[in-house]
Amino acid sequence: MVVKYPNGKQAETKKIVNRANLGMALETDINKTNEYYLLKDICNVHKKPTPIQIVKVDYPKRSAAKITEAYFKLASTTDYNGVWDGKYIDFEAKEIASSSTAFTFALIHPHQITHLQSVLKHQGIAFIIIRFTKLGETYLVKACDFIPKYLNQERKSLPIAWIRDNGYLIESSYTKPCDYMSVVTKIWR
Amino acid sequence: MVVKYPNGKQAETKKIVNRANLGMALETDINKTNEYYLLKDICNVHKKPTPIQIVKVDYPKRSAAKITEAYFKLASTTDYNGVWDGKYIDFEAKEIASSSTAFTFALIHPHQITHLQSVLKHQGIAFIIIRFTKLGETYLVKACDFIPKYLNQERKSLPIAWIRDNGYLIESSYTKPCDYMSVVTKIWR
């Protein structure tokens, strides 16, 4: 959006950030990429629905059941899982809109770490996708590298330098806006 | 429940069947079994949350966000998936309360068949769990056996005789009320 200033100059205004939508861009990108992967038989990965506690449902005549009271529940697992070449894939995705320097551990719930540990124990492929919105950089960090850092919390966050050194940059294209399988197939093939 | 009859005899009344809860017993059994499997490190399998389209959310002060309008969405995948020994497991579970003779194909949505086909293409372990409530019998039917029958619908249902011949009886115990992994480990080990 372009705003005219009294001095006649033009300046770009800052895009208004809707806090409710933070983290949604990465989700949209992953979902779009997953659709492409499914179409091209690369893998079958889906986002799990948000867990909801339903309290009250109305059944109006001749129309669909309407939920009139419900609450968000804490997820007991990660958001994404699926299959590639017979192998089980499991990951969580987090977008950092406010920081360009570190990933705050508080963004991952302890039960999600427990779940990723369990996936590793069962020989699954487990990782975290971290996007730094301001930097325009998205990384895949293997759960086996991430978890020890999380558990040994000398710091409350993971610095971008560590992520750049230990993670894998995920490339983006129009059909695959978050092409994590290019990384997965290199690491786990 | 015991009812006294005018003739002085006692008779048991039929348990009232709540149609809304049909199919829930199998789900409860599978969830309980999955908890046991997780605890004993046998596998990590979870039921996916029911997909819901949220339309309206209230954010009352000092309390949890309350969903005030939402609708059930059709699931695009099956209900259960997870990992065993690095392998991807995917299945749908159906309880038949009304028939002791056949499984009606209409109980499985076409997009669930498409999903199971895709899982097979990606070398995943795919099956259907079918329980005949009246018979007290629960079977695992491999997706690769079930799908051709579903697609070649000369009949609108799968007879119990075929299921007994081609499926695998799932045993039940207190800790594992639907012990499907005993079958899975025999077939896919």
mmCIF file of C-alpha atoms in Angstrom:
data_model
loop_
_atom_site.group_PDB
_atom_site.id
_atom_site.type_symbol
_atom_site.label_atom_id
_atom_site.label_comp_id
_atom_site.label_asym_id
_atom_site.label_seq_id
_atom_site.Cartn_x
_atom_site.Cartn_y
_atom_site.Cartn_z
ATOM 1 C CA MET A 1 0.000 0.000 0.000
ATOM 2 C CA VAL A 2 1.343 3.407 -0.937
ATOM 3 C CA VAL A 3 0.669 6.465 1.228
ATOM 4 C CA LYS A 4 1.176 10.064 0.130
ATOM 5 C CA TYR A 5 3.026 12.189 2.640
ATOM 6 C CA PRO A 6 2.454 15.892 3.084
ATOM 7 C CA ASN A 7 5.901 16.567 1.604
ATOM 8 C CA GLY A 8 4.781 14.910 -1.604
ATOM 9 C CA LYS A 9 6.992 11.850 -1.167
ATOM 10 C CA GLN A 10 5.577 8.392 -1.283
ATOM 11 C CA ALA A 11 6.368 5.740 1.292
ATOM 12 C CA GLU A 12 5.364 2.144 1.759
ATOM 13 C CA THR A 13 3.375 1.470 4.914
ATOM 14 C CA LYS A 14 4.110 -1.557 7.008
ATOM 15 C CA LYS A 15 1.888 -4.509 6.265
ATOM 16 C CA ILE A 16 -0.535 -4.920 9.135
ATOM 17 C CA VAL A 17 0.223 -8.124 10.960
ATOM 18 C CA ASN A 18 -2.791 -9.997 12.237
ATOM 19 C CA ARG A 19 -1.531 -11.931 15.257
ATOM 20 C CA ALA A 20 -4.204 -14.583 14.807
ATOM 21 C CA ASN A 21 -2.689 -15.528 11.477
ATOM 22 C CA LEU A 22 0.893 -15.826 12.666
ATOM 23 C CA GLY A 23 2.262 -19.174 11.655
ATOM 24 C CA MET A 24 -0.477 -19.733 9.109
ATOM 25 C CA ALA A 25 1.677 -18.990 6.072
ATOM 26 C CA LEU A 26 4.000 -21.901 6.790
ATOM 27 C CA GLU A 27 1.014 -24.200 7.342
ATOM 28 C CA THR A 28 -0.501 -23.113 4.032
ATOM 29 C CA ASP A 29 2.833 -23.671 2.281
ATOM 30 C CA ILE A 30 3.263 -27.162 3.757
ATOM 31 C CA ASN A 31 -0.317 -28.144 2.913
ATOM 32 C CA LYS A 32 0.120 -26.947 -0.662
ATOM 33 C CA THR A 33 3.413 -28.827 -0.937
ATOM 34 C CA ASN A 34 1.814 -31.979 0.499
ATOM 35 C CA GLU A 35 -0.926 -31.787 -2.137
ATOM 36 C CA TYR A 36 1.751 -31.625 -4.814
ATOM 37 C CA TYR A 37 3.658 -34.556 -3.273
ATOM 38 C CA LEU A 38 0.442 -36.607 -3.166
ATOM 39 C CA LEU A 39 -0.387 -35.777 -6.783
ATOM 40 C CA LYS A 40 3.105 -36.667 -7.954
ATOM 41 C CA ASP A 41 3.312 -39.836 -5.799
ATOM 42 C CA ILE A 42 6.324 -38.508 -3.890
ATOM 43 C CA CYS A 43 4.830 -39.223 -0.458
ATOM 44 C CA ASN A 44 1.520 -39.193 1.416
ATOM 45 C CA VAL A 45 1.680 -36.699 4.287
ATOM 46 C CA HIS A 46 -1.286 -34.909 5.864
ATOM 47 C CA LYS A 47 -1.834 -32.344 8.566
ATOM 48 C CA LYS A 48 -3.811 -33.740 11.469
ATOM 49 C CA PRO A 49 -7.024 -31.882 12.257
ATOM 50 C CA THR A 50 -6.951 -29.561 15.280
ATOM 51 C CA PRO A 51 -8.192 -31.528 18.296
ATOM 52 C CA ILE A 52 -11.431 -30.104 19.609
ATOM 53 C CA GLN A 53 -13.503 -30.976 22.660
ATOM 54 C CA ILE A 54 -17.137 -30.922 21.583
ATOM 55 C CA VAL A 55 -19.594 -30.026 24.343
ATOM 56 C CA LYS A 56 -22.881 -29.245 22.596
ATOM 57 C CA VAL A 57 -24.299 -30.169 19.199
ATOM 58 C CA ASP A 58 -27.597 -29.065 17.686
ATOM 59 C CA TYR A 59 -29.327 -31.275 15.137
ATOM 60 C CA PRO A 60 -31.565 -28.912 13.164
ATOM 61 C CA LYS A 61 -34.113 -30.587 10.912
ATOM 62 C CA ARG A 62 -33.023 -30.982 7.289
ATOM 63 C CA SER A 63 -29.597 -29.477 7.857
ATOM 64 C CA ALA A 64 -26.159 -30.465 9.044
ATOM 65 C CA ALA A 65 -25.394 -31.010 12.719
ATOM 66 C CA LYS A 66 -24.195 -27.728 14.214
ATOM 67 C CA ILE A 67 -21.623 -27.636 16.989
ATOM 68 C CA THR A 68 -22.611 -24.791 19.312
ATOM 69 C CA GLU A 69 -20.111 -25.246 22.128
ATOM 70 C CA ALA A 70 -16.595 -26.598 21.798
ATOM 71 C CA TYR A 71 -13.073 -25.876 22.996
ATOM 72 C CA PHE A 72 -9.577 -26.261 21.623
ATOM 73 C CA LYS A 73 -7.654 -29.169 23.134
ATOM 74 C CA LEU A 74 -3.882 -29.461 23.446
ATOM 75 C CA ALA A 75 -2.520 -31.738 20.710
ATOM 76 C CA SER A 76 -0.920 -34.904 22.068
ATOM 77 C CA THR A 77 1.212 -35.436 18.990
ATOM 78 C CA THR A 78 2.797 -33.343 16.260
ATOM 79 C CA ASP A 79 0.841 -31.755 13.416
ATOM 80 C CA TYR A 80 2.020 -33.748 10.402
ATOM 81 C CA ASN A 81 2.631 -37.392 9.623
ATOM 82 C CA GLY A 82 2.573 -39.760 6.705
ATOM 83 C CA VAL A 83 4.378 -42.318 4.598
ATOM 84 C CA TRP A 84 7.286 -42.225 2.177
ATOM 85 C CA ASP A 85 8.729 -45.400 0.651
ATOM 86 C CA GLY A 86 7.113 -47.474 3.429
ATOM 87 C CA LYS A 87 8.789 -45.301 6.057
ATOM 88 C CA TYR A 88 6.939 -43.304 8.687
ATOM 89 C CA ILE A 89 7.447 -39.519 8.625
ATOM 90 C CA ASP A 90 6.486 -37.259 11.532
ATOM 91 C CA PHE A 91 7.119 -33.566 12.078
ATOM 92 C CA GLU A 92 6.084 -30.347 13.726
ATOM 93 C CA ALA A 93 6.228 -26.976 11.960
ATOM 94 C CA LYS A 94 6.824 -23.624 13.635
ATOM 95 C CA GLU A 95 6.967 -20.157 12.198
ATOM 96 C CA ILE A 96 8.900 -17.428 14.031
ATOM 97 C CA ALA A 97 7.540 -14.043 13.105
ATOM 98 C CA SER A 98 9.057 -11.942 15.862
ATOM 99 C CA SER A 99 12.697 -13.010 16.007
ATOM 100 C CA SER A 100 15.487 -13.260 13.463
ATOM 101 C CA THR A 101 18.010 -14.535 15.951
ATOM 102 C CA ALA A 102 16.635 -17.596 17.743
ATOM 103 C CA PHE A 103 13.943 -20.246 18.063
ATOM 104 C CA THR A 104 12.283 -20.165 21.497
ATOM 105 C CA PHE A 105 11.898 -23.643 23.010
ATOM 106 C CA ALA A 106 8.610 -22.571 24.601
ATOM 107 C CA LEU A 107 7.005 -22.862 21.148
ATOM 108 C CA ILE A 108 7.225 -26.653 21.391
ATOM 109 C CA HIS A 109 5.126 -28.391 24.045
ATOM 110 C CA PRO A 110 6.881 -31.018 26.207
ATOM 111 C CA HIS A 111 4.392 -33.719 25.097
ATOM 112 C CA GLN A 112 5.358 -33.042 21.481
ATOM 113 C CA ILE A 113 8.987 -33.735 22.423
ATOM 114 C CA THR A 114 7.859 -36.939 24.150
ATOM 115 C CA HIS A 115 6.020 -37.886 20.957
ATOM 116 C CA LEU A 116 9.050 -37.192 18.737
ATOM 117 C CA GLN A 117 11.238 -39.243 21.107
ATOM 118 C CA SER A 118 8.780 -42.116 20.787
ATOM 119 C CA VAL A 119 8.774 -41.832 16.977
ATOM 120 C CA LEU A 120 12.591 -42.039 17.002
ATOM 121 C CA LYS A 121 12.444 -45.071 19.294
ATOM 122 C CA HIS A 122 10.160 -46.744 16.737
ATOM 123 C CA GLN A 123 12.647 -45.935 13.924
ATOM 124 C CA GLY A 124 10.449 -43.269 12.344
ATOM 125 C CA ILE A 125 11.734 -40.206 10.500
ATOM 126 C CA ALA A 126 11.224 -37.269 12.853
ATOM 127 C CA PHE A 127 12.053 -33.599 12.465
ATOM 128 C CA ILE A 128 10.976 -30.009 13.012
ATOM 129 C CA ILE A 129 10.467 -27.386 10.337
ATOM 130 C CA ILE A 130 11.377 -23.904 11.526
ATOM 131 C CA ARG A 131 10.703 -20.793 9.483
ATOM 132 C CA PHE A 132 12.103 -17.388 10.320
ATOM 133 C CA THR A 133 9.562 -15.165 8.602
ATOM 134 C CA LYS A 134 11.657 -11.989 8.726
ATOM 135 C CA LEU A 135 14.704 -13.751 7.266
ATOM 136 C CA GLY A 136 12.693 -15.681 4.699
ATOM 137 C CA GLU A 137 14.599 -18.819 5.751
ATOM 138 C CA THR A 138 13.056 -22.226 6.480
ATOM 139 C CA TYR A 139 15.037 -25.100 8.013
ATOM 140 C CA LEU A 140 14.563 -28.781 8.655
ATOM 141 C CA VAL A 141 16.130 -29.788 11.962
ATOM 142 C CA LYS A 142 16.340 -33.506 12.722
ATOM 143 C CA ALA A 143 14.578 -34.459 15.957
ATOM 144 C CA CYS A 144 17.685 -36.375 17.066
ATOM 145 C CA ASP A 145 19.679 -33.102 16.885
ATOM 146 C CA PHE A 146 16.927 -30.874 18.286
ATOM 147 C CA ILE A 147 15.813 -32.942 21.291
ATOM 148 C CA PRO A 148 19.154 -32.965 23.185
ATOM 149 C CA LYS A 149 19.286 -29.150 22.847
ATOM 150 C CA TYR A 150 15.690 -28.872 24.085
ATOM 151 C CA LEU A 151 16.256 -31.169 27.063
ATOM 152 C CA ASN A 152 19.549 -29.595 28.030
ATOM 153 C CA GLN A 153 18.113 -26.110 28.346
ATOM 154 C CA GLU A 154 21.110 -24.039 29.308
ATOM 155 C CA ARG A 155 19.523 -21.514 26.993
ATOM 156 C CA LYS A 156 15.823 -20.903 26.513
ATOM 157 C CA SER A 157 16.204 -20.801 22.762
ATOM 158 C CA LEU A 158 18.108 -22.192 19.808
ATOM 159 C CA PRO A 159 20.251 -19.518 18.094
ATOM 160 C CA ILE A 160 19.867 -19.048 14.345
ATOM 161 C CA ALA A 161 23.618 -19.744 13.955
ATOM 162 C CA TRP A 162 23.169 -23.245 15.429
ATOM 163 C CA ILE A 163 20.140 -23.869 13.196
ATOM 164 C CA ARG A 164 22.056 -22.747 10.093
ATOM 165 C CA ASP A 165 24.959 -25.042 11.022
ATOM 166 C CA ASN A 166 22.938 -28.088 12.057
ATOM 167 C CA GLY A 167 19.697 -27.742 10.115
ATOM 168 C CA TYR A 168 19.038 -28.068 6.407
ATOM 169 C CA LEU A 169 17.764 -25.130 4.368
ATOM 170 C CA ILE A 170 14.406 -25.940 2.734
ATOM 171 C CA GLU A 171 13.942 -24.494 -0.720
ATOM 172 C CA SER A 172 10.769 -22.952 -2.018
ATOM 173 C CA SER A 173 9.186 -22.977 -5.446
ATOM 174 C CA TYR A 174 5.742 -22.171 -6.779
ATOM 175 C CA THR A 175 4.502 -25.782 -6.748
ATOM 176 C CA LYS A 176 6.490 -26.733 -3.632
ATOM 177 C CA PRO A 177 6.521 -23.652 -1.364
ATOM 178 C CA CYS A 178 8.076 -25.762 1.431
ATOM 179 C CA ASP A 179 9.970 -28.543 -0.336
ATOM 180 C CA TYR A 180 11.047 -30.519 2.737
ATOM 181 C CA MET A 181 11.103 -33.856 0.862
ATOM 182 C CA SER A 182 14.146 -32.723 -1.136
ATOM 183 C CA VAL A 183 15.944 -32.639 2.213
ATOM 184 C CA VAL A 184 14.321 -35.822 3.589
ATOM 185 C CA THR A 185 15.275 -37.889 0.558
ATOM 186 C CA LYS A 186 18.895 -36.721 0.868
ATOM 187 C CA ILE A 187 19.170 -37.476 4.604
ATOM 188 C CA TRP A 188 17.128 -40.661 4.902
ATOM 189 C CA ARG A 189 17.400 -42.371 1.486
ATOM 190 C CA MET B 1 -31.742 -53.772 34.871
ATOM 191 C CA VAL B 2 -34.235 -56.035 36.579
ATOM 192 C CA VAL B 3 -37.981 -55.460 36.192
ATOM 193 C CA LYS B 4 -40.695 -57.101 38.304
ATOM 194 C CA TYR B 5 -43.554 -58.520 36.286
ATOM 195 C CA PRO B 6 -47.131 -58.719 37.590
ATOM 196 C CA ASN B 7 -46.795 -62.525 37.702
ATOM 197 C CA GLY B 8 -44.024 -62.166 40.235
ATOM 198 C CA LYS B 9 -41.297 -63.329 37.846
ATOM 199 C CA GLN B 10 -38.274 -61.218 37.134
ATOM 200 C CA ALA B 11 -36.998 -60.530 33.647
ATOM 201 C CA GLU B 12 -34.042 -58.644 32.257
ATOM 202 C CA THR B 13 -34.921 -55.746 30.030
ATOM 203 C CA LYS B 14 -33.008 -55.149 26.856
ATOM 204 C CA LYS B 15 -30.176 -52.680 27.185
ATOM 205 C CA ILE B 16 -31.201 -49.467 25.499
ATOM 206 C CA VAL B 17 -29.032 -48.885 22.457
ATOM 207 C CA ASN B 18 -28.135 -45.287 21.854
ATOM 208 C CA ARG B 19 -27.658 -44.985 18.089
ATOM 209 C CA ALA B 20 -25.335 -42.016 18.552
ATOM 210 C CA ASN B 21 -22.868 -44.278 20.333
ATOM 211 C CA LEU B 22 -22.834 -47.061 17.766
ATOM 212 C CA GLY B 23 -19.288 -47.756 16.738
ATOM 213 C CA MET B 24 -17.863 -46.080 19.809
ATOM 214 C CA ALA B 25 -17.025 -49.321 21.641
ATOM 215 C CA LEU B 26 -14.530 -50.365 18.973
ATOM 216 C CA GLU B 27 -12.981 -46.907 18.983
ATOM 217 C CA THR B 28 -12.637 -47.022 22.775
ATOM 218 C CA ASP B 29 -11.072 -50.499 22.543
ATOM 219 C CA ILE B 30 -8.575 -49.427 19.888
ATOM 220 C CA ASN B 31 -7.627 -46.274 21.788
ATOM 221 C CA LYS B 32 -7.087 -48.277 24.979
ATOM 222 C CA THR B 33 -5.002 -50.821 23.085
ATOM 223 C CA ASN B 34 -2.951 -48.043 21.457
ATOM 224 C CA GLU B 35 -2.214 -46.593 24.906
ATOM 225 C CA TYR B 36 -0.950 -50.008 25.998
ATOM 226 C CA TYR B 37 1.155 -50.372 22.833
ATOM 227 C CA LEU B 38 2.676 -46.928 23.411
ATOM 228 C CA LEU B 39 3.437 -47.699 27.052
ATOM 229 C CA LYS B 40 5.050 -51.025 26.172
ATOM 230 C CA ASP B 41 6.962 -49.604 23.166
ATOM 231 C CA ILE B 42 5.200 -51.938 20.735
ATOM 232 C CA CYS B 43 4.201 -49.184 18.327
ATOM 233 C CA ASN B 44 3.072 -45.543 18.252
ATOM 234 C CA VAL B 45 -0.406 -45.309 16.711
ATOM 235 C CA HIS B 46 -2.950 -42.555 17.336
ATOM 236 C CA LYS B 47 -6.489 -41.779 16.288
ATOM 237 C CA LYS B 48 -6.676 -38.586 14.268
ATOM 238 C CA PRO B 49 -8.958 -35.893 15.683
ATOM 239 C CA THR B 50 -12.342 -35.489 13.997
ATOM 240 C CA PRO B 51 -12.008 -32.781 11.339
ATOM 241 C CA ILE B 52 -14.141 -29.762 12.170
ATOM 242 C CA GLN B 53 -14.860 -26.582 10.230
ATOM 243 C CA ILE B 54 -14.753 -23.733 12.706
ATOM 244 C CA VAL B 55 -16.960 -20.775 11.812
ATOM 245 C CA LYS B 56 -17.178 -18.664 14.959
ATOM 246 C CA VAL B 57 -15.004 -18.364 18.059
ATOM 247 C CA ASP B 58 -15.619 -16.226 21.124
ATOM 248 C CA TYR B 59 -12.683 -15.026 23.200
ATOM 249 C CA PRO B 60 -14.115 -14.304 26.641
ATOM 250 C CA LYS B 61 -11.844 -12.396 28.996
ATOM 251 C CA ARG B 62 -9.802 -14.538 31.366
ATOM 252 C CA SER B 63 -11.117 -17.834 29.977
ATOM 253 C CA ALA B 64 -10.484 -20.241 27.152
ATOM 254 C CA ALA B 65 -11.536 -19.478 23.589
ATOM 255 C CA LYS B 66 -15.021 -20.877 23.012
ATOM 256 C CA ILE B 67 -16.086 -22.207 19.622
ATOM 257 C CA THR B 68 -19.738 -21.235 19.152
ATOM 258 C CA GLU B 69 -20.330 -22.340 15.579
ATOM 259 C CA ALA B 70 -18.680 -25.265 13.838
ATOM 260 C CA TYR B 71 -19.552 -28.186 11.576
ATOM 261 C CA PHE B 72 -18.300 -31.714 11.052
ATOM 262 C CA LYS B 73 -16.175 -32.143 7.943
ATOM 263 C CA LEU B 74 -15.716 -35.319 5.949
ATOM 264 C CA ALA B 75 -12.375 -36.933 6.803
ATOM 265 C CA SER B 76 -9.990 -37.037 3.841
ATOM 266 C CA THR B 77 -7.995 -39.927 5.252
ATOM 267 C CA THR B 78 -8.538 -42.885 7.565
ATOM 268 C CA ASP B 79 -8.887 -42.572 11.331
ATOM 269 C CA TYR B 80 -5.680 -44.191 12.580
ATOM 270 C CA ASN B 81 -2.031 -44.050 11.646
ATOM 271 C CA GLY B 82 1.350 -44.452 13.219
ATOM 272 C CA VAL B 83 4.721 -46.147 13.247
ATOM 273 C CA TRP B 84 5.957 -49.653 14.004
ATOM 274 C CA ASP B 85 9.597 -50.644 13.490
ATOM 275 C CA GLY B 86 10.080 -47.659 11.148
ATOM 276 C CA LYS B 87 7.142 -48.786 9.038
ATOM 277 C CA TYR B 88 4.048 -46.698 8.390
ATOM 278 C CA ILE B 89 0.726 -48.184 9.588
ATOM 279 C CA ASP B 90 -2.657 -46.858 8.424
ATOM 280 C CA PHE B 91 -6.141 -48.200 9.044
ATOM 281 C CA GLU B 92 -9.833 -47.513 9.291
ATOM 282 C CA ALA B 93 -12.068 -49.182 11.913
ATOM 283 C CA LYS B 94 -15.757 -49.981 11.471
ATOM 284 C CA GLU B 95 -18.212 -51.542 13.852
ATOM 285 C CA ILE B 96 -21.288 -53.322 12.479
ATOM 286 C CA ALA B 97 -24.017 -53.338 15.065
ATOM 287 C CA SER B 98 -26.982 -54.260 12.885
ATOM 288 C CA SER B 99 -25.776 -57.178 10.771
ATOM 289 C CA SER B 100 -24.195 -60.530 11.550
ATOM 290 C CA THR B 101 -23.909 -61.559 7.931
ATOM 291 C CA ALA B 102 -22.078 -58.868 5.972
ATOM 292 C CA PHE B 103 -20.077 -55.641 5.927
ATOM 293 C CA THR B 104 -21.803 -52.944 3.852
ATOM 294 C CA PHE B 105 -19.387 -51.153 1.524
ATOM 295 C CA ALA B 106 -21.329 -47.912 2.032
ATOM 296 C CA LEU B 107 -19.675 -47.643 5.477
ATOM 297 C CA ILE B 108 -16.380 -46.756 3.808
ATOM 298 C CA HIS B 109 -16.170 -43.464 1.924
ATOM 299 C CA PRO B 110 -14.620 -43.559 -1.575
ATOM 300 C CA HIS B 111 -11.937 -41.031 -0.566
ATOM 301 C CA GLN B 112 -10.873 -43.383 2.251
ATOM 302 C CA ILE B 113 -10.354 -46.105 -0.358
ATOM 303 C CA THR B 114 -8.345 -43.625 -2.452
ATOM 304 C CA HIS B 115 -6.263 -42.881 0.642
ATOM 305 C CA LEU B 116 -5.635 -46.582 1.388
ATOM 306 C CA GLN B 117 -4.654 -47.139 -2.261
ATOM 307 C CA SER B 118 -2.165 -44.289 -1.956
ATOM 308 C CA VAL B 119 -0.752 -45.751 1.287
ATOM 309 C CA LEU B 120 -0.239 -49.099 -0.478
ATOM 310 C CA LYS B 121 1.446 -47.347 -3.385
ATOM 311 C CA HIS B 122 3.864 -45.781 -0.883
ATOM 312 C CA GLN B 123 4.587 -49.236 0.630
ATOM 313 C CA GLY B 124 2.711 -48.534 3.861
ATOM 314 C CA ILE B 125 0.896 -51.163 5.926
ATOM 315 C CA ALA B 126 -2.813 -50.622 5.266
ATOM 316 C CA PHE B 127 -5.849 -52.472 6.553
ATOM 317 C CA ILE B 128 -9.392 -52.246 7.860
ATOM 318 C CA ILE B 129 -10.607 -53.442 11.242
ATOM 319 C CA ILE B 130 -14.182 -54.744 11.117
ATOM 320 C CA ARG B 131 -16.125 -55.691 14.217
ATOM 321 C CA PHE B 132 -19.424 -57.544 14.145
ATOM 322 C CA THR B 133 -20.871 -56.474 17.480
ATOM 323 C CA LYS B 134 -23.583 -59.147 17.600
ATOM 324 C CA LEU B 135 -21.106 -61.930 16.834
ATOM 325 C CA GLY B 136 -18.427 -60.564 19.131
ATOM 326 C CA GLU B 137 -15.921 -61.038 16.311
ATOM 327 C CA THR B 138 -13.320 -58.512 15.149
ATOM 328 C CA TYR B 139 -11.252 -58.968 11.991
ATOM 329 C CA LEU B 140 -8.269 -57.356 10.340
ATOM 330 C CA VAL B 141 -8.687 -57.299 6.559
ATOM 331 C CA LYS B 142 -5.666 -56.240 4.505
ATOM 332 C CA ALA B 143 -6.381 -53.246 2.249
ATOM 333 C CA CYS B 144 -4.882 -55.136 -0.700
ATOM 334 C CA ASP B 145 -7.569 -57.816 -0.239
ATOM 335 C CA PHE B 146 -10.413 -55.452 0.602
ATOM 336 C CA ILE B 147 -9.963 -52.829 -2.142
ATOM 337 C CA PRO B 148 -10.489 -55.143 -5.162
ATOM 338 C CA LYS B 149 -13.733 -56.369 -3.567
ATOM 339 C CA TYR B 150 -14.836 -52.791 -2.921
ATOM 340 C CA LEU B 151 -14.023 -51.613 -6.446
ATOM 341 C CA ASN B 152 -15.594 -54.634 -8.136
ATOM 342 C CA GLN B 153 -18.965 -54.132 -6.481
ATOM 343 C CA GLU B 154 -20.980 -57.034 -7.841
ATOM 344 C CA ARG B 155 -22.367 -57.111 -4.317
ATOM 345 C CA LYS B 156 -23.035 -54.125 -2.106
ATOM 346 C CA SER B 157 -21.450 -55.839 0.868
ATOM 347 C CA LEU B 158 -18.733 -58.235 1.963
ATOM 348 C CA PRO B 159 -20.190 -61.484 3.390
ATOM 349 C CA ILE B 160 -19.009 -62.608 6.821
ATOM 350 C CA ALA B 161 -17.890 -65.927 5.256
ATOM 351 C CA TRP B 162 -15.450 -64.080 2.984
ATOM 352 C CA ILE B 163 -14.184 -62.001 5.916
ATOM 353 C CA ARG B 164 -13.661 -65.142 8.040
ATOM 354 C CA ASP B 165 -11.748 -66.791 5.183
ATOM 355 C CA ASN B 166 -9.650 -63.813 4.110
ATOM 356 C CA GLY B 167 -9.397 -61.701 7.247
ATOM 357 C CA TYR B 168 -7.540 -62.357 10.489
ATOM 358 C CA LEU B 169 -9.384 -62.713 13.777
ATOM 359 C CA ILE B 170 -8.243 -60.100 16.295
ATOM 360 C CA GLU B 171 -8.074 -61.315 19.871
ATOM 361 C CA SER B 172 -9.161 -59.341 22.883
ATOM 362 C CA SER B 173 -7.771 -59.153 26.387
ATOM 363 C CA TYR B 174 -8.212 -56.771 29.278
ATOM 364 C CA THR B 175 -5.103 -54.709 28.513
ATOM 365 C CA LYS B 176 -5.430 -55.111 24.720
ATOM 366 C CA PRO B 177 -9.181 -55.127 23.936
ATOM 367 C CA CYS B 178 -8.375 -54.957 20.200
ATOM 368 C CA ASP B 179 -4.953 -56.556 19.820
ATOM 369 C CA TYR B 180 -4.441 -55.894 16.108
ATOM 370 C CA MET B 181 -0.637 -55.741 16.423
ATOM 371 C CA SER B 182 -0.502 -59.484 17.138
ATOM 372 C CA VAL B 183 -1.897 -59.904 13.628
ATOM 373 C CA VAL B 184 0.214 -57.116 12.049
ATOM 374 C CA THR B 185 3.479 -58.514 13.405
ATOM 375 C CA LYS B 186 2.616 -61.951 11.971
ATOM 376 C CA ILE B 187 1.681 -60.655 8.507
ATOM 377 C CA TRP B 188 4.229 -57.889 8.000
ATOM 378 C CA ARG B 189 7.263 -58.912 10.091
#
